[in-house]
PDB file of C-alpha atoms in Angstrom:
ATOM      1  CA  ASP A   1      56.960  83.319  33.255  1.00 67.00           C
ATOM      2  CA  VAL A   2      55.545  85.566  35.453  1.00 63.00           C
ATOM      3  CA  LYS A   3      52.301  84.626  36.451  1.00 90.00           C
ATOM      4  CA  VAL A   4      49.362  87.711  37.576  1.00 95.00           C
ATOM      5  CA  THR A   5      46.020  85.732  38.814  1.00 95.00           C
ATOM      6  CA  GLN A   6      43.343  87.826  39.363  1.00 95.00           C
ATOM      7  CA  SER A   7      40.333  86.043  42.365  1.00 91.00           C
ATOM      8  CA  SER A   8      37.617  86.311  39.876  1.00 92.00           C
ATOM      9  CA  ARG A   9      37.192  85.579  35.861  1.00 93.00           C
ATOM     10  CA  TYR A  10      33.481  86.822  35.999  1.00 96.00           C
ATOM     11  CA  LEU A  11      31.264  88.510  38.769  1.00 97.00           C
ATOM     12  CA  VAL A  12      28.038  89.734  39.463  1.00 98.00           C
ATOM     13  CA  LYS A  13      27.363  91.874  42.368  1.00 97.00           C
ATOM     14  CA  ARG A  14      23.868  94.243  42.981  1.00 98.00           C
ATOM     15  CA  THR A  15      24.497  98.235  43.553  1.00 98.00           C
ATOM     16  CA  GLY A  16      25.799  99.428  46.837  1.00 97.00           C
ATOM     17  CA  GLU A  17      27.357  96.122  47.475  1.00 97.00           C
ATOM     18  CA  LYS A  18      30.660  96.367  48.237  1.00 97.00           C
ATOM     19  CA  VAL A  19      33.178  94.519  46.279  1.00 97.00           C
ATOM     20  CA  PHE A  20      36.799  93.586  46.424  1.00 97.00           C
ATOM     21  CA  LEU A  21      39.736  92.105  43.578  1.00 98.00           C
ATOM     22  CA  GLU A  22      42.104  90.513  44.675  1.00 97.00           C
ATOM     23  CA  CYS A  23      45.944  90.017  42.645  1.00 97.00           C
ATOM     24  CA  VAL A  24      48.625  88.171  43.059  1.00 97.00           C
ATOM     25  CA  GLN A  25      51.733  88.167  40.964  1.00 96.00           C
ATOM     26  CA  ASP A  26      54.870  85.443  41.792  1.00 95.00           C
ATOM     27  CA  MET A  27      57.547  87.471  40.681  1.00 91.00           C
ATOM     28  CA  ASP A  28      58.486  89.783  43.077  1.00 92.00           C
ATOM     29  CA  HIS A  29      57.642  92.558  41.129  1.00 93.00           C
ATOM     30  CA  GLU A  30      57.791  95.895  43.752  1.00 94.00           C
ATOM     31  CA  ASN A  31      54.974  97.441  40.992  1.00 94.00           C
ATOM     32  CA  MET A  32      51.339  96.494  41.249  1.00 96.00           C
ATOM     33  CA  PHE A  33      48.220  98.771  38.834  1.00 96.00           C
ATOM     34  CA  TRP A  34      44.575  98.273  38.356  1.00 97.00           C
ATOM     35  CA  TYR A  35      43.245  99.373  35.054  1.00 97.00           C
ATOM     36  CA  ARG A  36      39.613  98.833  33.608  1.00 97.00           C
ATOM     37  CA  GLN A  37      38.657  98.357  30.052  1.00 95.00           C
ATOM     38  CA  ASP A  38      35.679 100.073  28.815  1.00 93.00           C
ATOM     39  CA  PRO A  39      35.091  99.782  24.798  1.00 87.00           C
ATOM     40  CA  GLY A  40      36.082 102.520  22.434  1.00 83.00           C
ATOM     41  CA  LEU A  41      38.342 104.394  26.082  1.00 86.00           C
ATOM     42  CA  GLY A  42      41.305 101.767  26.039  1.00 86.00           C
ATOM     43  CA  LEU A  43      42.447 101.428  29.348  1.00 92.00           C
ATOM     44  CA  ARG A  44      42.528 103.449  32.481  1.00 94.00           C
ATOM     45  CA  LEU A  45      45.170 103.247  35.223  1.00 94.00           C
ATOM     46  CA  ILE A  46      42.727 103.404  38.427  1.00 97.00           C
ATOM     47  CA  TYR A  47      45.035 102.853  41.489  1.00 96.00           C
ATOM     48  CA  PHE A  48      49.419 101.704  41.633  1.00 95.00           C
ATOM     49  CA  SER A  49      51.658 100.594  44.534  1.00 96.00           C
ATOM     50  CA  TYR A  50      55.284 101.088  44.395  1.00 93.00           C
ATOM     51  CA  ASP A  51      55.394  99.001  47.439  1.00 93.00           C
ATOM     52  CA  VAL A  52      54.039  97.407  50.376  1.00 93.00           C
ATOM     53  CA  LYS A  53      51.015  99.561  51.847  1.00 90.00           C
ATOM     54  CA  MET A  54      51.996 102.148  49.602  1.00 92.00           C
ATOM     55  CA  LYS A  55      49.300 103.388  46.669  1.00 95.00           C
ATOM     56  CA  GLU A  56      48.983 106.274  44.425  1.00 94.00           C
ATOM     57  CA  LYS A  57      46.036 107.291  42.386  1.00 95.00           C
ATOM     58  CA  GLY A  58      45.982 107.089  38.770  1.00 93.00           C
ATOM     59  CA  ASP A  59      43.359 109.121  36.588  1.00 91.00           C
ATOM     60  CA  ILE A  60      39.934 107.600  37.765  1.00 95.00           C
ATOM     61  CA  PRO A  61      40.087 106.510  41.477  1.00 96.00           C
ATOM     62  CA  GLU A  62      36.840 108.275  42.255  1.00 96.00           C
ATOM     63  CA  GLY A  63      34.551 105.103  43.909  1.00 96.00           C
ATOM     64  CA  TYR A  64      37.306 102.931  44.136  1.00 98.00           C
ATOM     65  CA  SER A  65      40.460 101.914  47.177  1.00 97.00           C
ATOM     66  CA  VAL A  66      43.220  99.622  46.949  1.00 97.00           C
ATOM     67  CA  SER A  67      44.861  97.593  49.589  1.00 97.00           C
ATOM     68  CA  ARG A  68      48.538  96.019  49.548  1.00 97.00           C
ATOM     69  CA  GLU A  69      49.154  94.669  52.469  1.00 95.00           C
ATOM     70  CA  LYS A  70      51.907  91.762  51.366  1.00 96.00           C
ATOM     71  CA  LYS A  71      54.137  92.938  47.773  1.00 95.00           C
ATOM     72  CA  GLU A  72      52.812  89.854  45.675  1.00 96.00           C
ATOM     73  CA  ARG A  73      49.232  90.860  47.077  1.00 97.00           C
ATOM     74  CA  PHE A  74      47.424  93.718  45.537  1.00 98.00           C
ATOM     75  CA  SER A  75      43.223  93.856  46.170  1.00 97.00           C
ATOM     76  CA  LEU A  76      40.783  96.752  44.621  1.00 98.00           C
ATOM     77  CA  ILE A  77      37.840  97.602  46.405  1.00 98.00           C
ATOM     78  CA  LEU A  78      34.576  99.197  45.158  1.00 97.00           C
ATOM     79  CA  GLU A  79      32.984 100.648  48.689  1.00 95.00           C
ATOM     80  CA  SER A  80      29.763 100.662  47.108  1.00 97.00           C
ATOM     81  CA  ALA A  81      29.371  99.145  43.871  1.00 97.00           C
ATOM     82  CA  SER A  82      27.312 101.270  41.042  1.00 98.00           C
ATOM     83  CA  THR A  83      26.219 100.510  37.528  1.00 97.00           C
ATOM     84  CA  ASN A  84      28.963 102.492  35.762  1.00 97.00           C
ATOM     85  CA  GLN A  85      31.620 100.446  37.526  1.00 98.00           C
ATOM     86  CA  THR A  86      30.475  97.443  35.049  1.00 98.00           C
ATOM     87  CA  SER A  87      33.605  97.021  33.619  1.00 97.00           C
ATOM     88  CA  MET A  88      36.629  94.733  32.760  1.00 96.00           C
ATOM     89  CA  TYR A  89      38.980  94.768  35.294  1.00 97.00           C
ATOM     90  CA  LEU A  90      42.893  94.499  35.039  1.00 97.00           C
ATOM     91  CA  CYS A  91      45.898  93.931  37.141  1.00 97.00           C
ATOM     92  CA  ALA A  92      49.120  94.583  36.514  1.00 96.00           C
ATOM     93  CA  SER A  93      52.715  93.986  37.509  1.00 95.00           C
ATOM     94  CA  SER A  94      56.322  95.180  37.048  1.00 92.00           C
ATOM     95  CA  LEU A  95      60.082  95.209  37.872  1.00 89.00           C
ATOM     96  CA  ALA A  96      59.525  99.649  36.565  1.00 85.00           C
ATOM     97  CA  PRO A  97      57.465 102.328  38.139  1.00 83.00           C
ATOM     98  CA  LEU A  98      54.611 103.345  35.821  1.00 82.00           C
ATOM     99  CA  THR A  99      56.678 105.035  33.503  1.00 80.00           C
ATOM    100  CA  GLY A 100      59.880 103.187  33.820  1.00 81.00           C
ATOM    101  CA  THR A 101      62.158 100.800  31.094  1.00 82.00           C
ATOM    102  CA  ARG A 102      60.033  97.758  31.446  1.00 85.00           C
ATOM    103  CA  GLU A 103      56.708  96.405  30.744  1.00 88.00           C
ATOM    104  CA  GLN A 104      53.737  95.833  32.679  1.00 92.00           C
ATOM    105  CA  TYR A 105      52.422  91.575  33.120  1.00 93.00           C
ATOM    106  CA  PHE A 106      48.360  91.426  32.684  1.00 95.00           C
ATOM    107  CA  GLY A 107      46.280  89.122  35.087  1.00 95.00           C
ATOM    108  CA  PRO A 108      43.738  87.383  33.195  1.00 93.00           C
ATOM    109  CA  GLY A 109      41.342  90.385  33.971  1.00 95.00           C
ATOM    110  CA  THR A 110      37.832  90.405  36.166  1.00 96.00           C
ATOM    111  CA  ARG A 111      34.608  91.035  33.993  1.00 96.00           C
ATOM    112  CA  LEU A 112      32.224  92.623  37.043  1.00 98.00           C
ATOM    113  CA  THR A 113      28.838  93.306  36.099  1.00 98.00           C
ATOM    114  CA  VAL A 114      26.904  95.749  38.302  1.00 98.00           C
ATOM    115  CA  THR A 115      22.656  94.927  38.372  1.00 97.00           C
TER     116      THR A 115
ATOM    117  CA  GLU B   1      47.405 116.652  29.086  1.00 83.00           C
ATOM    118  CA  LEU B   2      48.785 114.085  26.649  1.00 86.00           C
ATOM    119  CA  LYS B   3      46.494 112.490  24.316  1.00 92.00           C
ATOM    120  CA  VAL B   4      47.545 108.769  22.518  1.00 95.00           C
ATOM    121  CA  GLU B   5      45.842 108.195  18.965  1.00 96.00           C
ATOM    122  CA  GLN B   6      45.634 104.742  16.884  1.00 96.00           C
ATOM    123  CA  ASN B   7      44.758 104.283  13.765  1.00 96.00           C
ATOM    124  CA  PRO B   8      42.905 102.489  12.760  1.00 96.00           C
ATOM    125  CA  LEU B   9      40.772 101.550  15.098  1.00 95.00           C
ATOM    126  CA  PHE B  10      39.819  98.644  12.644  1.00 95.00           C
ATOM    127  CA  LEU B  11      41.971  96.963   9.955  1.00 93.00           C
ATOM    128  CA  SER B  12      40.556  94.025   8.266  1.00 94.00           C
ATOM    129  CA  MET B  13      43.418  92.930   5.507  1.00 91.00           C
ATOM    130  CA  GLN B  14      44.619  89.660   3.240  1.00 93.00           C
ATOM    131  CA  GLU B  15      47.194  87.144   4.918  1.00 95.00           C
ATOM    132  CA  GLY B  16      49.942  88.232   3.038  1.00 96.00           C
ATOM    133  CA  LYS B  17      49.935  91.900   2.403  1.00 95.00           C
ATOM    134  CA  ASN B  18      52.052  94.771   4.604  1.00 96.00           C
ATOM    135  CA  TYR B  19      50.492  97.114   6.937  1.00 94.00           C
ATOM    136  CA  THR B  20      51.247 100.103   9.849  1.00 97.00           C
ATOM    137  CA  ILE B  21      49.722 100.846  12.419  1.00 97.00           C
ATOM    138  CA  TYR B  22      50.497 104.471  13.881  1.00 98.00           C
ATOM    139  CA  CYS B  23      50.192 105.877  17.246  1.00 97.00           C
ATOM    140  CA  ASN B  24      50.272 109.842  17.499  1.00 97.00           C
ATOM    141  CA  TYR B  25      50.754 111.420  20.647  1.00 96.00           C
ATOM    142  CA  SER B  26      50.790 114.965  22.348  1.00 94.00           C
ATOM    143  CA  THR B  27      53.474 116.065  24.648  1.00 90.00           C
ATOM    144  CA  THR B  28      57.062 114.758  24.023  1.00 87.00           C
ATOM    145  CA  SER B  29      57.728 111.405  25.269  1.00 86.00           C
ATOM    146  CA  ASP B  30      60.207 108.948  25.194  1.00 82.00           C
ATOM    147  CA  ARG B  31      58.991 106.158  26.480  1.00 90.00           C
ATOM    148  CA  LEU B  32      56.210 103.968  24.671  1.00 95.00           C
ATOM    149  CA  TYR B  33      55.176 100.705  24.861  1.00 95.00           C
ATOM    150  CA  TRP B  34      53.295  98.144  23.015  1.00 97.00           C
ATOM    151  CA  TYR B  35      50.800  95.442  23.673  1.00 96.00           C
ATOM    152  CA  ARG B  36      48.777  92.788  22.053  1.00 97.00           C
ATOM    153  CA  GLN B  37      45.503  91.719  23.162  1.00 95.00           C
ATOM    154  CA  ASP B  38      43.574  88.692  22.106  1.00 94.00           C
ATOM    155  CA  PRO B  39      39.919  88.341  22.050  1.00 88.00           C
ATOM    156  CA  GLY B  40      39.157  87.256  25.745  1.00 84.00           C
ATOM    157  CA  LYS B  41      42.276  87.387  27.220  1.00 88.00           C
ATOM    158  CA  SER B  42      44.397  90.240  28.669  1.00 88.00           C
ATOM    159  CA  LEU B  43      47.389  92.172  27.756  1.00 93.00           C
ATOM    160  CA  GLU B  44      50.380  90.644  26.590  1.00 94.00           C
ATOM    161  CA  SER B  45      53.692  93.323  26.299  1.00 94.00           C
ATOM    162  CA  LEU B  46      55.285  93.501  22.562  1.00 96.00           C
ATOM    163  CA  PHE B  47      57.556  96.216  22.763  1.00 96.00           C
ATOM    164  CA  VAL B  48      59.391  99.053  24.638  1.00 94.00           C
ATOM    165  CA  LEU B  49      60.845 101.741  22.571  1.00 94.00           C
ATOM    166  CA  LEU B  50      62.734 104.363  24.887  1.00 90.00           C
ATOM    167  CA  SER B  51      64.775 106.611  22.549  1.00 87.00           C
ATOM    168  CA  ASN B  52      64.142 108.520  19.826  1.00 87.00           C
ATOM    169  CA  GLY B  53      64.972 106.248  16.333  1.00 89.00           C
ATOM    170  CA  ALA B  54      64.340 103.287  18.444  1.00 90.00           C
ATOM    171  CA  VAL B  55      63.525 100.336  15.974  1.00 94.00           C
ATOM    172  CA  LYS B  56      62.266  96.144  17.559  1.00 96.00           C
ATOM    173  CA  GLN B  57      61.801  93.596  15.868  1.00 97.00           C
ATOM    174  CA  GLU B  58      59.972  90.319  16.721  1.00 95.00           C
ATOM    175  CA  GLY B  59      58.842  87.860  13.953  1.00 96.00           C
ATOM    176  CA  ARG B  60      56.847  89.742  11.526  1.00 97.00           C
ATOM    177  CA  LEU B  61      56.757  93.038  13.936  1.00 97.00           C
ATOM    178  CA  MET B  62      58.581  95.790  13.446  1.00 98.00           C
ATOM    179  CA  ALA B  63      58.027  99.241  15.862  1.00 98.00           C
ATOM    180  CA  SER B  64      59.724 102.603  15.579  1.00 97.00           C
ATOM    181  CA  LEU B  65      59.666 105.423  17.628  1.00 96.00           C
ATOM    182  CA  ASP B  66      60.140 108.759  16.281  1.00 94.00           C
ATOM    183  CA  THR B  67      59.877 111.079  19.340  1.00 93.00           C
ATOM    184  CA  LYS B  68      60.186 114.626  17.645  1.00 93.00           C
ATOM    185  CA  ALA B  69      57.334 113.577  15.482  1.00 94.00           C
ATOM    186  CA  ARG B  70      55.739 112.445  18.676  1.00 95.00           C
ATOM    187  CA  LEU B  71      54.751 109.003  16.365  1.00 96.00           C
ATOM    188  CA  SER B  72      55.634 105.518  16.720  1.00 97.00           C
ATOM    189  CA  THR B  73      54.414 103.046  14.668  1.00 98.00           C
ATOM    190  CA  LEU B  74      53.692  99.177  13.977  1.00 98.00           C
ATOM    191  CA  HIS B  75      54.450  97.013  11.214  1.00 97.00           C
ATOM    192  CA  ILE B  76      53.049  93.882  10.225  1.00 96.00           C
ATOM    193  CA  THR B  77      54.958  92.117   7.191  1.00 96.00           C
ATOM    194  CA  ALA B  78      53.587  89.230   5.111  1.00 95.00           C
ATOM    195  CA  ALA B  79      50.844  89.288   8.303  1.00 94.00           C
ATOM    196  CA  VAL B  80      49.087  85.872   8.890  1.00 95.00           C
ATOM    197  CA  HIS B  81      46.204  84.998  10.632  1.00 94.00           C
ATOM    198  CA  ASP B  82      47.413  83.868  13.979  1.00 94.00           C
ATOM    199  CA  LEU B  83      48.721  88.287  14.491  1.00 95.00           C
ATOM    200  CA  SER B  84      44.197  89.056  14.310  1.00 96.00           C
ATOM    201  CA  ALA B  85      44.096  90.632  18.211  1.00 96.00           C
ATOM    202  CA  THR B  86      43.567  94.186  18.940  1.00 95.00           C
ATOM    203  CA  TYR B  87      47.049  96.240  19.598  1.00 97.00           C
ATOM    204  CA  PHE B  88      47.412  99.186  22.211  1.00 96.00           C
ATOM    205  CA  CYS B  89      50.143 101.630  22.030  1.00 97.00           C
ATOM    206  CA  ALA B  90      51.293 103.306  25.847  1.00 95.00           C
ATOM    207  CA  VAL B  91      52.979 106.595  26.631  1.00 94.00           C
ATOM    208  CA  ALA B  92      54.272 107.923  29.363  1.00 91.00           C
ATOM    209  CA  LEU B  93      54.928 110.694  30.836  1.00 86.00           C
ATOM    210  CA  ASP B  94      55.891 112.120  34.444  1.00 81.00           C
ATOM    211  CA  ASP B  95      53.821 109.936  36.361  1.00 79.00           C
ATOM    212  CA  LYS B  96      50.973 109.137  33.797  1.00 85.00           C
ATOM    213  CA  ILE B  97      50.639 106.622  31.189  1.00 89.00           C
ATOM    214  CA  ILE B  98      47.689 106.893  28.527  1.00 92.00           C
ATOM    215  CA  PHE B  99      47.027 104.068  26.217  1.00 94.00           C
ATOM    216  CA  GLY B 100      45.004 104.699  23.060  1.00 95.00           C
ATOM    217  CA  LYS B 101      41.664 102.790  21.964  1.00 94.00           C
ATOM    218  CA  GLY B 102      43.318 100.081  20.382  1.00 95.00           C
ATOM    219  CA  THR B 103      43.941  99.230  16.781  1.00 96.00           C
ATOM    220  CA  ARG B 104      41.617  95.931  16.091  1.00 95.00           C
ATOM    221  CA  LEU B 105      43.413  93.557  13.513  1.00 96.00           C
ATOM    222  CA  HIS B 106      41.742  90.947  11.618  1.00 96.00           C
ATOM    223  CA  ILE B 107      43.345  88.920   9.256  1.00 95.00           C
ATOM    224  CA  LEU B 108      41.406  86.999   6.243  1.00 92.00           C
ATOM    225  CA  PRO B 109      43.489  83.490   5.214  1.00 84.00           C
TER     226      PRO B 109
END
């Protein structure tokens, strides 16, 4: 089974802090994705990566950055956390690119609260 | 701009009944995905539909895609309580993937 793990299930940070969310997958997938999920808005794509050291902006990249130094690990960085970044963050990986023919496998999510 | 609309957004139904969730989208695409999310859990892939007329079935769930009508349906047959969850469709086009807002399905015993 594909396993996507995220470093924390719950996280509470203060406004202005730098926040790192880590995601690791164990199936040698080249493609990895970061989403945020908010009530009434569904999932929105923040960033994605097709390969090591490669990144592409999604629909809502502002206020976020990413890092992919190793194939299995994709990190989401909030440079200076703000209260409007309070959300559920979901990482996913796939054999296929973003609009490809294969499904994405999602991690358990990190619920981030910024106070 | 690609938009994806699901309806209904909330559905409460009795066990044993049949029902259909609809996923409409605004721009021609032949790549549509259905996911399930249990409360407090992450998303799990159900179906990947890749062509007009595609139909896939797994247990009591059947999904279909009509690219000309820009419509996908997720049909539930003889619902059971275990199918209570939120169901999302997602549509891919060019370099974008857009998720619907989800349909929260509550099946009453």
